[in-house]
């Protein structure tokens, strides 16, 4: 039912867009180019410090770009990886600041329509097994199907880059990144070893 309503909504937006004219589409294409210079083609990031954003839900992307806009999420500096600005440094707060609400909606829809290409990473099978148990006991309820479920609007954990997730856990634990209210006690209740196990588990999912 939930996904049926979503489909209707998306097609309504698509019809709206086709009347918006070519300028908007061109603007969005230009913006995507900027995003791709760090996040890779269609959001399939090949860089371990830059999260994969292709195939994540539009709602999650919209909320998080809004959080960067208001700095509710910390903005670590990142080097532009490709293109004419290669090597220049910026951060997601700077990037989000230049986006209008309509840009955000369209970019979110664009990336939500792409495939989440899981990163190929090494992992320790023993830790991954322990991580699965931690996940099932604490996270599966909201990050369903081993953290692969897009419809939960909670990001995608399975196959996301480990260094990015490790840094995210540090931000959450230090209270630096806004957290879903019911996730907070769960995260704060885990031990250091649990996080390492979870990271290996998410890296093990292909
Ligand atoms: C300079 C490189 C760079 C550019 C350009 C860039 N990003 Fe990012 N983006 C990052 C990094 C690094 C992070 C992780 C930051 C953090 O830890 O919060 C990120 C995080 C994100 C996230 C959060 C992902 C998650 O799983 O929570 C979204 C959404 C996002 N970027 C969208 C975009 C969009 C859309 C554009 C283009 C308008 C863009 N980014 C341009 C480097 C970049
Ligand atoms: C009550 C529901 C709930 C529980 C339980 C929960 N989460 Fe979340 N989680 C969310 C939601 C919702 C978001 C998205 C919040 C946002 O957009 O800022 C999220 C976001 C995240 C993110 C950010 C993803 C990204 O791409 O940056 C990570 C990492 C995460 N959760 C890990 C976990 C782990 C690990 C557990 C178990 C130990 C857990 N969560 C338990 C609801 C939950």
XYZ file of C-alpha atoms and ligand atoms in Angstrom:
292
model
C 0.000 0.000 0.000
C 2.743 2.362 1.022
C 4.718 1.747 -2.150
C 1.576 2.045 -4.308
C 0.913 5.541 -2.957
C 4.533 6.437 -3.568
C 4.301 5.342 -7.216
C 1.297 7.579 -7.772
C 3.036 10.511 -6.189
C 6.167 10.062 -8.278
C 4.268 9.880 -11.551
C 2.343 13.048 -10.625
C 5.634 14.841 -10.059
C 7.007 13.509 -13.351
C 4.035 14.944 -15.246
C 4.541 18.271 -13.497
C 8.182 18.294 -14.508
C 7.506 17.799 -18.182
C 5.604 21.111 -18.157
C 8.367 22.915 -16.311
C 10.404 23.420 -19.477
C 13.917 22.661 -20.623
C 15.730 25.244 -18.507
C 14.987 23.347 -15.306
C 16.126 20.038 -16.754
C 19.355 21.660 -17.942
C 19.925 23.239 -14.519
C 19.451 19.892 -12.847
C 21.823 18.232 -15.303
C 24.445 20.823 -14.369
C 23.875 20.250 -10.675
C 24.186 16.507 -11.153
C 27.539 17.088 -12.772
C 28.695 18.868 -9.619
C 27.414 16.039 -7.422
C 29.059 13.461 -9.709
C 32.447 15.119 -9.266
C 32.418 13.636 -5.737
C 29.611 11.048 -5.601
C 30.448 9.449 -8.960
C 28.167 8.719 -11.885
C 24.559 8.233 -10.746
C 25.655 8.426 -7.117
C 27.630 5.163 -7.200
C 30.557 6.624 -5.260
C 33.911 4.931 -5.780
C 35.499 6.943 -2.949
C 35.372 5.496 0.550
C 34.926 8.886 2.247
C 31.974 9.830 0.019
C 28.694 7.965 0.575
C 26.863 6.136 -2.209
C 23.664 8.108 -2.830
C 22.208 6.433 -5.949
C 19.221 4.282 -5.010
C 18.540 5.827 -1.591
C 14.974 7.045 -0.988
C 14.039 10.543 -2.135
C 12.625 11.360 1.290
C 15.894 10.478 3.019
C 17.911 12.532 0.520
C 15.567 15.525 0.854
C 15.722 15.468 4.658
C 19.462 15.179 4.729
C 20.110 17.935 2.188
C 17.823 20.124 4.305
C 19.885 19.150 7.387
C 23.092 20.201 5.623
C 21.442 23.475 4.661
C 20.677 24.279 8.291
C 23.913 22.621 9.514
C 21.928 20.138 11.635
C 24.477 17.654 10.271
C 28.222 18.261 10.493
C 29.956 18.992 7.201
C 33.407 17.446 6.908
C 35.571 18.971 4.183
C 35.977 16.885 1.028
C 38.156 17.188 -2.047
C 36.460 17.261 -5.426
C 37.586 14.039 -7.113
C 37.023 14.684 -10.838
C 36.272 17.428 -13.378
C 37.555 20.971 -13.796
C 37.516 21.695 -10.042
C 39.430 18.534 -9.144
C 41.432 18.932 -5.929
C 39.409 21.894 -4.645
C 37.920 21.502 -1.193
C 34.334 22.106 -0.178
C 31.719 20.480 2.048
C 28.061 19.447 1.916
C 26.869 22.559 3.788
C 28.440 24.725 1.083
C 26.922 22.530 -1.628
C 23.443 22.433 -0.058
C 23.434 26.206 0.449
C 23.329 26.716 -3.324
C 20.280 24.440 -3.802
C 16.678 25.672 -3.924
C 13.872 23.539 -2.497
C 12.911 22.618 -6.035
C 16.532 21.627 -6.872
C 16.564 19.402 -3.789
C 13.293 17.714 -4.738
C 14.458 17.041 -8.288
C 17.918 15.826 -7.303
C 16.370 13.553 -4.657
C 14.043 12.076 -7.233
C 16.880 11.625 -9.715
C 19.145 9.741 -7.299
C 16.258 7.719 -5.858
C 15.663 6.392 -9.368
C 19.211 5.042 -9.713
C 20.657 1.776 -8.496
C 22.425 1.468 -5.134
C 25.755 -0.035 -6.237
C 27.207 -1.679 -3.118
C 30.867 -1.002 -2.439
C 33.172 -4.003 -2.724
C 35.126 -4.081 0.538
C 37.107 -6.520 2.623
C 35.666 -7.698 5.928
C 36.344 -10.146 8.734
C 33.801 -13.018 8.452
C 33.795 -13.658 12.222
C 33.071 -10.027 13.016
C 30.466 -9.911 10.242
C 28.654 -12.829 11.874
C 28.683 -11.073 15.246
C 27.516 -7.902 13.506
C 24.531 -9.677 12.015
C 23.326 -10.568 15.506
C 23.773 -6.970 16.688
C 21.894 -5.743 13.632
C 18.990 -8.172 14.005
C 18.625 -7.350 17.691
C 18.828 -3.587 17.398
C 18.526 -2.175 13.900
C 16.513 -4.508 11.654
C 13.211 -3.080 12.879
C 13.936 0.254 11.134
C 16.723 -0.776 8.700
C 14.915 -3.829 7.342
C 16.239 -6.680 5.173
C 19.770 -6.434 6.568
C 19.921 -2.681 6.054
C 19.121 -2.937 2.336
C 15.516 -1.669 2.525
C 15.098 1.653 0.733
C 11.455 2.218 1.721
C 12.380 2.698 5.385
C 13.653 6.185 4.449
C 16.594 5.508 6.769
C 19.461 5.416 4.266
C 21.014 2.163 3.056
C 23.546 0.528 5.381
C 24.348 -2.690 3.502
C 27.251 -2.045 1.151
C 27.677 1.591 2.136
C 31.342 2.608 2.451
C 32.812 1.500 5.806
C 34.970 4.623 6.442
C 31.898 6.812 5.873
C 29.755 4.675 8.213
C 32.513 4.584 10.849
C 32.667 8.376 10.851
C 28.864 8.550 10.979
C 28.785 6.329 14.077
C 31.374 8.591 15.717
C 29.224 11.652 14.965
C 26.109 9.957 16.328
C 27.834 8.799 19.501
C 29.292 12.248 20.100
C 25.834 13.792 19.637
C 27.017 15.795 16.629
C 24.535 14.507 14.068
C 20.792 14.702 14.518
C 19.376 11.240 15.212
C 15.963 9.688 14.838
C 14.564 9.897 18.387
C 14.040 6.163 18.854
C 17.424 5.292 17.362
C 19.326 7.327 19.911
C 19.006 5.027 22.977
C 19.790 2.034 20.754
C 23.029 3.584 19.430
C 24.079 4.874 22.839
C 23.469 1.418 24.357
C 25.997 -0.366 22.123
C 29.659 -1.093 22.955
C 32.720 -0.223 20.834
C 33.003 -3.851 19.695
C 29.388 -3.834 18.515
C 30.090 -0.982 16.093
C 33.146 -2.721 14.649
C 31.044 -5.868 14.210
C 28.239 -3.919 12.508
C 30.713 -2.277 10.106
C 32.062 -5.681 9.080
C 28.536 -7.015 8.673
C 27.391 -4.171 6.412
C 30.599 -4.519 4.369
C 29.912 -8.244 3.942
C 26.580 -7.730 2.183
C 27.013 -7.810 -1.582
C 33.229 17.984 -2.568
C 32.585 16.718 -2.747
C 31.078 16.659 -2.764
C 30.200 17.273 -3.633
C 30.511 18.218 -4.769
C 28.877 16.799 -3.267
N 28.958 15.951 -2.195
Fe 27.400 15.106 -1.192
N 28.667 14.361 0.196
C 30.048 14.478 0.174
C 30.593 13.901 1.391
C 32.065 13.831 1.770
C 29.493 13.441 2.146
C 29.523 12.830 3.534
C 29.503 13.975 4.501
C 29.149 13.583 5.896
O 29.906 12.831 6.502
O 28.083 13.995 6.369
C 28.298 13.722 1.357
C 27.001 13.412 1.770
C 25.877 13.567 0.987
C 24.561 13.085 1.324
C 24.180 12.295 2.558
C 24.241 10.818 2.262
C 23.844 9.935 3.411
O 23.915 8.710 3.262
O 23.440 10.450 4.456
C 23.732 13.442 0.299
C 22.243 13.151 0.194
C 24.529 14.155 -0.675
N 25.824 14.220 -0.233
C 24.037 14.673 -1.851
C 24.793 15.473 -2.723
C 24.227 16.138 -3.880
C 22.788 16.020 -4.340
C 25.254 16.861 -4.460
C 25.196 17.793 -5.653
C 24.261 18.894 -5.575
C 26.452 16.624 -3.659
N 26.120 15.771 -2.618
C 27.695 17.162 -3.911
C 30.806 15.064 -0.819
C 30.290 15.833 -1.855
C 13.476 3.441 15.550
C 14.041 3.279 14.224
C 15.545 3.120 14.109
C 16.365 2.228 14.779
C 15.996 1.246 15.871
C 17.682 2.403 14.206
N 17.650 3.361 13.239
Fe 19.233 4.063 12.164
N 18.042 5.445 11.250
C 16.691 5.558 11.420
C 16.189 6.635 10.589
C 14.737 7.060 10.454
C 17.315 7.182 9.932
C 17.339 8.375 8.977
C 17.398 9.631 9.801
C 17.781 10.848 9.021
O 17.342 11.025 7.893
O 18.534 11.664 9.561
C 18.458 6.406 10.372
C 19.762 6.639 9.953
C 20.849 5.820 10.235
C 22.174 5.978 9.691
C 22.639 7.028 8.706
C 22.761 6.456 7.325
C 23.575 7.289 6.395
O 23.568 6.970 5.192
O 24.254 8.232 6.815
C 22.954 4.988 10.223
C 24.411 4.732 9.961
C 22.098 4.204 11.097
N 20.826 4.733 11.095
C 22.507 3.087 11.787
C 21.700 2.379 12.683
C 22.165 1.217 13.417
C 23.536 0.603 13.290
C 21.131 0.834 14.218
C 21.117 -0.301 15.232
C 22.200 -0.316 16.185
C 20.026 1.739 13.968
N 20.399 2.656 13.031
C 18.783 1.670 14.584
C 15.903 4.785 12.246
C 16.358 3.821 13.131
